[in-house]
PDB file of C-alpha atoms in Angstrom:
ATOM      1  CA  UNK A   1      21.825  -7.602 -11.255  1.00  0.00           C
ATOM      2  CA  UNK A   2      24.990  -9.348 -10.560  1.00  0.00           C
ATOM      3  CA  UNK A   3      23.316 -11.490  -8.082  1.00  0.00           C
ATOM      4  CA  UNK A   4      20.691 -12.670 -10.079  1.00  0.00           C
ATOM      5  CA  UNK A   5      20.182 -16.662 -10.391  1.00  0.00           C
ATOM      6  CA  UNK A   6      19.618 -18.527 -13.564  1.00  0.00           C
ATOM      7  CA  UNK A   7      16.098 -18.913 -12.853  1.00  0.00           C
ATOM      8  CA  UNK A   8      15.614 -15.307 -12.674  1.00  0.00           C
ATOM      9  CA  UNK A   9      15.588 -14.596  -8.937  1.00  0.00           C
ATOM     10  CA  UNK A  10      17.762 -13.680  -6.300  1.00  0.00           C
ATOM     11  CA  UNK A  11      18.622 -15.028  -2.627  1.00  0.00           C
ATOM     12  CA  UNK A  12      19.289 -12.796   0.403  1.00  0.00           C
ATOM     13  CA  UNK A  13      23.406 -12.556   0.243  1.00  0.00           C
ATOM     14  CA  UNK A  14      24.945 -13.870  -3.120  1.00  0.00           C
ATOM     15  CA  UNK A  15      24.526 -15.460  -6.419  1.00  0.00           C
ATOM     16  CA  UNK A  16      23.780 -19.009  -6.498  1.00  0.00           C
ATOM     17  CA  UNK A  17      22.041 -19.067  -3.067  1.00  0.00           C
ATOM     18  CA  UNK A  18      18.499 -20.146  -3.416  1.00  0.00           C
ATOM     19  CA  UNK A  19      15.950 -17.936  -4.925  1.00  0.00           C
ATOM     20  CA  UNK A  20      13.861 -16.798  -2.336  1.00  0.00           C
ATOM     21  CA  UNK A  21      10.346 -15.751  -3.661  1.00  0.00           C
ATOM     22  CA  UNK A  22       9.627 -12.706  -1.492  1.00  0.00           C
ATOM     23  CA  UNK A  23      13.066 -11.238  -1.965  1.00  0.00           C
ATOM     24  CA  UNK A  24      13.154 -11.883  -5.892  1.00  0.00           C
ATOM     25  CA  UNK A  25       9.541 -10.298  -6.175  1.00  0.00           C
ATOM     26  CA  UNK A  26      11.093  -7.448  -4.064  1.00  0.00           C
ATOM     27  CA  UNK A  27      14.013  -6.706  -6.338  1.00  0.00           C
ATOM     28  CA  UNK A  28      12.326  -7.396  -9.492  1.00  0.00           C
ATOM     29  CA  UNK A  29       9.690  -4.618  -8.190  1.00  0.00           C
ATOM     30  CA  UNK A  30      12.731  -2.316  -7.354  1.00  0.00           C
ATOM     31  CA  UNK A  31      13.965  -2.792 -10.897  1.00  0.00           C
ATOM     32  CA  UNK A  32      10.200  -2.042 -12.466  1.00  0.00           C
ATOM     33  CA  UNK A  33      10.465   1.560 -10.232  1.00  0.00           C
ATOM     34  CA  UNK A  34      13.621   2.471 -11.271  1.00  0.00           C
ATOM     35  CA  UNK A  35      12.560   1.691 -15.055  1.00  0.00           C
ATOM     36  CA  UNK A  36       9.482   4.116 -14.279  1.00  0.00           C
ATOM     37  CA  UNK A  37      11.769   6.755 -13.073  1.00  0.00           C
ATOM     38  CA  UNK A  38      13.625   6.747 -16.119  1.00  0.00           C
ATOM     39  CA  UNK A  39      16.436   4.610 -14.998  1.00  0.00           C
ATOM     40  CA  UNK A  40      17.809   2.294 -17.671  1.00  0.00           C
ATOM     41  CA  UNK A  41      17.481  -1.474 -16.679  1.00  0.00           C
ATOM     42  CA  UNK A  42      19.296  -3.867 -18.897  1.00  0.00           C
ATOM     43  CA  UNK A  43      16.529  -5.813 -21.091  1.00  0.00           C
ATOM     44  CA  UNK A  44      17.759  -9.568 -20.441  1.00  0.00           C
ATOM     45  CA  UNK A  45      17.758  -9.609 -16.642  1.00  0.00           C
ATOM     46  CA  UNK A  46      14.460  -7.707 -16.615  1.00  0.00           C
ATOM     47  CA  UNK A  47      12.934 -10.410 -19.065  1.00  0.00           C
ATOM     48  CA  UNK A  48      14.362 -13.113 -16.861  1.00  0.00           C
ATOM     49  CA  UNK A  49      12.711 -11.408 -13.619  1.00  0.00           C
ATOM     50  CA  UNK A  50       9.586 -11.058 -15.495  1.00  0.00           C
ATOM     51  CA  UNK A  51       9.683 -14.980 -16.219  1.00  0.00           C
ATOM     52  CA  UNK A  52      10.328 -15.535 -12.779  1.00  0.00           C
ATOM     53  CA  UNK A  53       7.402 -13.823 -11.878  1.00  0.00           C
ATOM     54  CA  UNK A  54       4.934 -15.485 -14.017  1.00  0.00           C
ATOM     55  CA  UNK A  55       6.112 -18.815 -12.962  1.00  0.00           C
ATOM     56  CA  UNK A  56       6.167 -17.969  -9.529  1.00  0.00           C
ATOM     57  CA  UNK A  57       4.271 -21.152  -8.292  1.00  0.00           C
ATOM     58  CA  UNK A  58       6.828 -23.422  -9.163  1.00  0.00           C
ATOM     59  CA  UNK A  59       9.373 -21.287  -7.339  1.00  0.00           C
ATOM     60  CA  UNK A  60       7.450 -21.420  -3.961  1.00  0.00           C
ATOM     61  CA  UNK A  61       8.701 -24.320  -1.767  1.00  0.00           C
ATOM     62  CA  UNK A  62       6.030 -26.768  -0.682  1.00  0.00           C
ATOM     63  CA  UNK A  63       6.405 -26.102   2.948  1.00  0.00           C
ATOM     64  CA  UNK A  64       4.815 -22.440   2.741  1.00  0.00           C
ATOM     65  CA  UNK A  65       1.691 -21.952   4.351  1.00  0.00           C
ATOM     66  CA  UNK A  66      -1.273 -21.257   2.105  1.00  0.00           C
ATOM     67  CA  UNK A  67      -1.263 -18.043   3.884  1.00  0.00           C
ATOM     68  CA  UNK A  68       2.252 -16.854   2.738  1.00  0.00           C
ATOM     69  CA  UNK A  69       2.091 -18.809  -0.405  1.00  0.00           C
ATOM     70  CA  UNK A  70      -1.220 -16.849  -1.576  1.00  0.00           C
ATOM     71  CA  UNK A  71       0.671 -13.325  -0.605  1.00  0.00           C
ATOM     72  CA  UNK A  72       3.509 -14.353  -2.717  1.00  0.00           C
ATOM     73  CA  UNK A  73       1.336 -14.895  -5.786  1.00  0.00           C
ATOM     74  CA  UNK A  74      -0.621 -11.644  -4.737  1.00  0.00           C
ATOM     75  CA  UNK A  75       2.809  -9.250  -4.825  1.00  0.00           C
ATOM     76  CA  UNK A  76       3.955 -11.061  -7.965  1.00  0.00           C
ATOM     77  CA  UNK A  77       0.693 -10.454  -9.900  1.00  0.00           C
ATOM     78  CA  UNK A  78       0.697  -6.765  -8.337  1.00  0.00           C
ATOM     79  CA  UNK A  79       4.443  -6.388  -9.779  1.00  0.00           C
ATOM     80  CA  UNK A  80       3.320  -7.963 -13.121  1.00  0.00           C
ATOM     81  CA  UNK A  81       0.394  -5.312 -13.259  1.00  0.00           C
ATOM     82  CA  UNK A  82       3.019  -2.505 -12.924  1.00  0.00           C
ATOM     83  CA  UNK A  83       5.072  -3.927 -15.819  1.00  0.00           C
ATOM     84  CA  UNK A  84       1.775  -3.854 -17.675  1.00  0.00           C
ATOM     85  CA  UNK A  85       1.470  -7.702 -17.412  1.00  0.00           C
ATOM     86  CA  UNK A  86      -2.202  -7.761 -16.023  1.00  0.00           C
ATOM     87  CA  UNK A  87      -2.875 -11.409 -15.353  1.00  0.00           C
ATOM     88  CA  UNK A  88      -6.794 -11.460 -14.332  1.00  0.00           C
ATOM     89  CA  UNK A  89      -7.134 -15.260 -14.398  1.00  0.00           C
ATOM     90  CA  UNK A  90      -4.626 -16.029 -11.800  1.00  0.00           C
ATOM     91  CA  UNK A  91      -5.782 -12.887  -9.639  1.00  0.00           C
ATOM     92  CA  UNK A  92      -9.401 -14.666  -9.673  1.00  0.00           C
ATOM     93  CA  UNK A  93      -8.117 -17.849  -8.984  1.00  0.00           C
ATOM     94  CA  UNK A  94      -6.153 -16.697  -5.605  1.00  0.00           C
ATOM     95  CA  UNK A  95      -9.504 -15.286  -4.468  1.00  0.00           C
ATOM     96  CA  UNK A  96     -11.332 -18.626  -5.244  1.00  0.00           C
ATOM     97  CA  UNK A  97      -8.704 -20.863  -3.922  1.00  0.00           C
ATOM     98  CA  UNK A  98      -8.490 -19.106  -0.750  1.00  0.00           C
ATOM     99  CA  UNK A  99     -12.464 -19.543  -0.388  1.00  0.00           C
ATOM    100  CA  UNK A 100     -12.471 -16.421   2.166  1.00  0.00           C
ATOM    101  CA  UNK A 101     -10.818 -13.041   2.035  1.00  0.00           C
ATOM    102  CA  UNK A 102      -9.935 -13.645   6.064  1.00  0.00           C
ATOM    103  CA  UNK A 103      -7.519 -16.022   4.714  1.00  0.00           C
ATOM    104  CA  UNK A 104      -5.531 -13.744   2.793  1.00  0.00           C
ATOM    105  CA  UNK A 105      -3.257 -10.953   4.314  1.00  0.00           C
ATOM    106  CA  UNK A 106      -4.307  -7.633   3.983  1.00  0.00           C
ATOM    107  CA  UNK A 107      -1.398  -7.236   1.782  1.00  0.00           C
ATOM    108  CA  UNK A 108      -2.700  -9.808  -0.665  1.00  0.00           C
ATOM    109  CA  UNK A 109      -6.234  -7.953  -0.544  1.00  0.00           C
ATOM    110  CA  UNK A 110      -4.625  -4.549  -1.542  1.00  0.00           C
ATOM    111  CA  UNK A 111      -2.446  -5.994  -4.119  1.00  0.00           C
ATOM    112  CA  UNK A 112      -5.593  -8.127  -5.867  1.00  0.00           C
ATOM    113  CA  UNK A 113      -7.628  -4.638  -5.776  1.00  0.00           C
ATOM    114  CA  UNK A 114      -4.621  -3.111  -7.453  1.00  0.00           C
ATOM    115  CA  UNK A 115      -4.798  -5.623 -10.372  1.00  0.00           C
ATOM    116  CA  UNK A 116      -8.240  -5.672 -10.775  1.00  0.00           C
ATOM    117  CA  UNK A 117      -8.584  -1.747 -10.974  1.00  0.00           C
ATOM    118  CA  UNK A 118      -9.139  -0.770 -14.639  1.00  0.00           C
ATOM    119  CA  UNK A 119     -10.126  -4.417 -16.019  1.00  0.00           C
ATOM    120  CA  UNK A 120     -13.355  -5.447 -17.669  1.00  0.00           C
ATOM    121  CA  UNK A 121     -15.718  -8.415 -16.003  1.00  0.00           C
ATOM    122  CA  UNK A 122     -14.209  -7.853 -12.439  1.00  0.00           C
ATOM    123  CA  UNK A 123     -17.123  -5.861 -11.071  1.00  0.00           C
ATOM    124  CA  UNK A 124     -18.113  -8.709  -8.575  1.00  0.00           C
ATOM    125  CA  UNK A 125     -14.419  -9.493  -7.484  1.00  0.00           C
ATOM    126  CA  UNK A 126     -13.895  -5.467  -7.024  1.00  0.00           C
ATOM    127  CA  UNK A 127     -17.096  -4.997  -4.931  1.00  0.00           C
ATOM    128  CA  UNK A 128     -15.990  -8.197  -2.390  1.00  0.00           C
ATOM    129  CA  UNK A 129     -12.404  -6.589  -1.867  1.00  0.00           C
ATOM    130  CA  UNK A 130     -13.983  -2.804  -1.350  1.00  0.00           C
ATOM    131  CA  UNK A 131     -16.487  -4.438   1.148  1.00  0.00           C
ATOM    132  CA  UNK A 132     -13.891  -6.174   2.725  1.00  0.00           C
ATOM    133  CA  UNK A 133     -11.658  -3.392   3.375  1.00  0.00           C
ATOM    134  CA  UNK A 134     -14.776  -1.038   4.400  1.00  0.00           C
ATOM    135  CA  UNK A 135     -15.257  -3.514   7.149  1.00  0.00           C
ATOM    136  CA  UNK A 136     -11.926  -4.570   8.444  1.00  0.00           C
ATOM    137  CA  UNK A 137     -10.481  -0.862   8.655  1.00  0.00           C
ATOM    138  CA  UNK A 138      -9.995   0.083  12.353  1.00  0.00           C
ATOM    139  CA  UNK A 139     -11.004   3.664  12.297  1.00  0.00           C
ATOM    140  CA  UNK A 140     -10.818   6.873  14.353  1.00  0.00           C
ATOM    141  CA  UNK A 141     -11.696  10.594  13.929  1.00  0.00           C
ATOM    142  CA  UNK A 142      -8.383  11.494  12.889  1.00  0.00           C
ATOM    143  CA  UNK A 143      -7.052   8.090  11.234  1.00  0.00           C
ATOM    144  CA  UNK A 144      -7.440   4.639  10.212  1.00  0.00           C
ATOM    145  CA  UNK A 145      -5.198   1.430  10.109  1.00  0.00           C
ATOM    146  CA  UNK A 146      -5.232  -2.316   9.231  1.00  0.00           C
ATOM    147  CA  UNK A 147      -3.915  -4.543  11.804  1.00  0.00           C
ATOM    148  CA  UNK A 148      -2.098  -7.025  10.114  1.00  0.00           C
ATOM    149  CA  UNK A 149      -2.348 -10.637  11.184  1.00  0.00           C
ATOM    150  CA  UNK A 150       0.404 -12.639  12.688  1.00  0.00           C
ATOM    151  CA  UNK A 151       0.759 -16.228  11.600  1.00  0.00           C
ATOM    152  CA  UNK A 152       3.153 -19.219  11.455  1.00  0.00           C
ATOM    153  CA  UNK A 153       6.006 -18.389   8.589  1.00  0.00           C
ATOM    154  CA  UNK A 154       5.525 -14.725   8.637  1.00  0.00           C
ATOM    155  CA  UNK A 155       9.211 -14.292   8.086  1.00  0.00           C
ATOM    156  CA  UNK A 156       9.020 -15.729   4.748  1.00  0.00           C
ATOM    157  CA  UNK A 157       7.109 -12.901   3.547  1.00  0.00           C
ATOM    158  CA  UNK A 158       8.825 -10.275   5.774  1.00  0.00           C
ATOM    159  CA  UNK A 159       5.756  -9.497   7.952  1.00  0.00           C
ATOM    160  CA  UNK A 160       5.623  -5.875   9.182  1.00  0.00           C
ATOM    161  CA  UNK A 161       2.970  -3.753  11.037  1.00  0.00           C
ATOM    162  CA  UNK A 162       2.502  -0.604   8.633  1.00  0.00           C
ATOM    163  CA  UNK A 163       3.045  -2.195   5.090  1.00  0.00           C
ATOM    164  CA  UNK A 164      -0.381  -3.355   4.714  1.00  0.00           C
ATOM    165  CA  UNK A 165      -1.539   0.568   5.474  1.00  0.00           C
ATOM    166  CA  UNK A 166       0.730   1.548   2.592  1.00  0.00           C
ATOM    167  CA  UNK A 167      -0.500  -1.136  -0.165  1.00  0.00           C
ATOM    168  CA  UNK A 168      -3.864  -0.472   0.586  1.00  0.00           C
ATOM    169  CA  UNK A 169      -3.760   3.299   0.350  1.00  0.00           C
ATOM    170  CA  UNK A 170      -1.976   3.038  -3.069  1.00  0.00           C
ATOM    171  CA  UNK A 171      -4.766   0.493  -4.189  1.00  0.00           C
ATOM    172  CA  UNK A 172      -7.550   3.055  -2.759  1.00  0.00           C
ATOM    173  CA  UNK A 173      -6.123   5.854  -4.519  1.00  0.00           C
ATOM    174  CA  UNK A 174      -6.586   4.065  -7.828  1.00  0.00           C
ATOM    175  CA  UNK A 175      -9.591   2.195  -7.499  1.00  0.00           C
ATOM    176  CA  UNK A 176     -11.452   4.825  -5.243  1.00  0.00           C
ATOM    177  CA  UNK A 177      -9.648   8.204  -5.726  1.00  0.00           C
ATOM    178  CA  UNK A 178     -12.614  10.141  -3.807  1.00  0.00           C
ATOM    179  CA  UNK A 179     -12.964   7.672  -0.733  1.00  0.00           C
ATOM    180  CA  UNK A 180     -12.810   9.312   2.598  1.00  0.00           C
ATOM    181  CA  UNK A 181     -10.231   6.496   3.973  1.00  0.00           C
ATOM    182  CA  UNK A 182      -7.414   7.926   1.850  1.00  0.00           C
ATOM    183  CA  UNK A 183      -6.521  10.731   4.216  1.00  0.00           C
ATOM    184  CA  UNK A 184      -7.314   9.128   7.236  1.00  0.00           C
ATOM    185  CA  UNK A 185      -4.729   6.263   6.354  1.00  0.00           C
ATOM    186  CA  UNK A 186      -2.375   9.134   5.483  1.00  0.00           C
ATOM    187  CA  UNK A 187      -2.802  10.464   8.870  1.00  0.00           C
ATOM    188  CA  UNK A 188      -2.667   7.385  10.403  1.00  0.00           C
ATOM    189  CA  UNK A 189       0.892   6.533   8.926  1.00  0.00           C
ATOM    190  CA  UNK A 190       2.214   9.977   9.609  1.00  0.00           C
ATOM    191  CA  UNK A 191       1.102   9.873  13.056  1.00  0.00           C
ATOM    192  CA  UNK A 192       3.074   6.712  13.841  1.00  0.00           C
ATOM    193  CA  UNK A 193       6.716   7.506  12.561  1.00  0.00           C
ATOM    194  CA  UNK A 194       9.392   7.520  14.722  1.00  0.00           C
ATOM    195  CA  UNK A 195      12.525   9.956  14.037  1.00  0.00           C
ATOM    196  CA  UNK A 196      10.835  10.563  10.716  1.00  0.00           C
ATOM    197  CA  UNK A 197      10.512   6.835   9.901  1.00  0.00           C
ATOM    198  CA  UNK A 198       8.699   3.553  10.438  1.00  0.00           C
ATOM    199  CA  UNK A 199       9.379   0.474  12.072  1.00  0.00           C
ATOM    200  CA  UNK A 200      11.492  -1.413   9.357  1.00  0.00           C
ATOM    201  CA  UNK A 201      12.512  -1.242   5.574  1.00  0.00           C
ATOM    202  CA  UNK A 202       9.378  -2.935   4.309  1.00  0.00           C
ATOM    203  CA  UNK A 203       7.252  -0.496   6.363  1.00  0.00           C
ATOM    204  CA  UNK A 204       9.258   2.326   4.935  1.00  0.00           C
ATOM    205  CA  UNK A 205       9.446   1.206   1.197  1.00  0.00           C
ATOM    206  CA  UNK A 206       5.655   0.614   0.942  1.00  0.00           C
ATOM    207  CA  UNK A 207       4.573   3.493   2.925  1.00  0.00           C
ATOM    208  CA  UNK A 208       6.838   5.894   1.170  1.00  0.00           C
ATOM    209  CA  UNK A 209       5.875   4.522  -2.208  1.00  0.00           C
ATOM    210  CA  UNK A 210       2.163   5.263  -1.243  1.00  0.00           C
ATOM    211  CA  UNK A 211       2.849   8.946   0.205  1.00  0.00           C
ATOM    212  CA  UNK A 212       4.938   9.790  -2.951  1.00  0.00           C
ATOM    213  CA  UNK A 213       1.800   8.804  -4.953  1.00  0.00           C
ATOM    214  CA  UNK A 214      -0.424  10.624  -2.772  1.00  0.00           C
ATOM    215  CA  UNK A 215       1.595  14.023  -2.727  1.00  0.00           C
ATOM    216  CA  UNK A 216       1.697  14.031  -6.676  1.00  0.00           C
ATOM    217  CA  UNK A 217      -1.863  13.287  -7.009  1.00  0.00           C
ATOM    218  CA  UNK A 218      -3.424  15.347  -4.289  1.00  0.00           C
ATOM    219  CA  UNK A 219      -0.984  17.890  -2.869  1.00  0.00           C
ATOM    220  CA  UNK A 220       0.845  18.846  -6.088  1.00  0.00           C
ATOM    221  CA  UNK A 221      -0.353  22.343  -5.864  1.00  0.00           C
ATOM    222  CA  UNK A 222       1.635  24.482  -3.345  1.00  0.00           C
ATOM    223  CA  UNK A 223      -0.846  25.286  -0.544  1.00  0.00           C
ATOM    224  CA  UNK A 224      -2.025  28.977  -0.498  1.00  0.00           C
ATOM    225  CA  UNK A 225      -5.482  29.473   0.883  1.00  0.00           C
ATOM    226  CA  UNK A 226      -7.061  31.105   3.888  1.00  0.00           C
ATOM    227  CA  UNK A 227      -8.876  28.809   6.503  1.00  0.00           C
ATOM    228  CA  UNK A 228     -11.977  30.005   8.216  1.00  0.00           C
ATOM    229  CA  UNK A 229     -13.939  28.597  11.091  1.00  0.00           C
ATOM    230  CA  UNK A 230     -17.280  29.570  12.144  1.00  0.00           C
ATOM    231  CA  UNK A 231     -19.122  28.494  15.588  1.00  0.00           C
ATOM    232  CA  UNK A 232     -22.799  28.047  14.492  1.00  0.00           C
ATOM    233  CA  UNK A 233     -23.360  31.268  12.556  1.00  0.00           C
ATOM    234  CA  UNK A 234     -20.735  33.057  14.439  1.00  0.00           C
ATOM    235  CA  UNK A 235     -17.438  34.105  12.769  1.00  0.00           C
ATOM    236  CA  UNK A 236     -14.433  32.166  14.976  1.00  0.00           C
ATOM    237  CA  UNK A 237     -11.403  33.215  13.097  1.00  0.00           C
ATOM    238  CA  UNK A 238      -9.211  32.452  10.154  1.00  0.00           C
ATOM    239  CA  UNK A 239      -5.494  31.829   9.347  1.00  0.00           C
ATOM    240  CA  UNK A 240      -3.777  32.098   6.033  1.00  0.00           C
ATOM    241  CA  UNK A 241      -1.948  28.787   5.085  1.00  0.00           C
ATOM    242  CA  UNK A 242       0.817  29.516   2.161  1.00  0.00           C
ATOM    243  CA  UNK A 243       3.821  26.934   1.393  1.00  0.00           C
ATOM    244  CA  UNK A 244       4.553  23.685   2.575  1.00  0.00           C
ATOM    245  CA  UNK A 245       5.193  23.951   6.294  1.00  0.00           C
ATOM    246  CA  UNK A 246       3.914  21.702   9.314  1.00  0.00           C
ATOM    247  CA  UNK A 247       2.379  24.886  10.608  1.00  0.00           C
ATOM    248  CA  UNK A 248      -0.751  24.732  12.965  1.00  0.00           C
ATOM    249  CA  UNK A 249      -3.134  27.270  14.019  1.00  0.00           C
ATOM    250  CA  UNK A 250      -5.359  26.929  16.850  1.00  0.00           C
ATOM    251  CA  UNK A 251      -8.476  28.785  18.192  1.00  0.00           C
ATOM    252  CA  UNK A 252      -9.514  28.907  21.643  1.00  0.00           C
ATOM    253  CA  UNK A 253     -13.016  29.376  22.215  1.00  0.00           C
ATOM    254  CA  UNK A 254     -14.368  29.875  26.195  1.00  0.00           C
ATOM    255  CA  UNK A 255     -16.767  27.524  27.333  1.00  0.00           C
ATOM    256  CA  UNK A 256     -18.814  30.377  28.284  1.00  0.00           C
ATOM    257  CA  UNK A 257     -19.243  31.281  24.634  1.00  0.00           C
ATOM    258  CA  UNK A 258     -20.032  27.690  23.804  1.00  0.00           C
ATOM    259  CA  UNK A 259     -22.904  27.790  26.542  1.00  0.00           C
ATOM    260  CA  UNK A 260     -24.307  30.725  25.077  1.00  0.00           C
ATOM    261  CA  UNK A 261     -24.438  29.487  21.727  1.00  0.00           C
ATOM    262  CA  UNK A 262     -25.709  26.107  22.948  1.00  0.00           C
ATOM    263  CA  UNK A 263     -28.801  28.159  24.867  1.00  0.00           C
ATOM    264  CA  UNK A 264     -29.481  30.611  21.890  1.00  0.00           C
ATOM    265  CA  UNK A 265     -29.948  27.194  19.731  1.00  0.00           C
ATOM    266  CA  UNK A 266     -32.418  25.522  22.479  1.00  0.00           C
TER     267      UNK A 266
END
């Protein structure tokens, strides 16, 4: 907070430097998360930050690309939504001005979906965003991923490869809590960790926020169950899973058994 500028924003290194829009939103986002976790955040700096978000367009340099500009605005709308300051009109305006969701970053699409969730009179916008995300996902049998675009000026929005997956995962958990994509995105994210983390701080921050939400919503009950497997009508085996572990159990079935099963079915 000692580095907050008079406009309510933040520079990268010290107070008095020019406020950078994305970095400013990121700091205010962190303050909101801290507040949600029960930490005391001084009222005046917090209100100054909220005012910065509400007037974010006036803080975006003229030379930003439209792609970067819309990403910054969508991020500000997301953080404001976390604060209970939902701005549906501005969210609709971003979608309308872009003309096509292909001109927005995946992060912006995820943040906009988050803003629309739970609001009235936005069914058309929600359905457009849902359809777009369903059609653009790279999906395998085990995982799912949104491949972020690379454009000129990415550095002003701190581009990263896995951040979009975390943002969209969080949005889907609120908008479509039973979506089959949710566990697939989780699996995809976990599979791309290296030494327990992802590529950079942006990836780590948004992925961990989403996984924290996933854990508390879908896995808060300690596992204690027996998994059983069948091959057709034949019992193949079982294994008991108890507690939170990374344990795996594998059942090997000989090819001759599979062949016998196949011949019986034919």
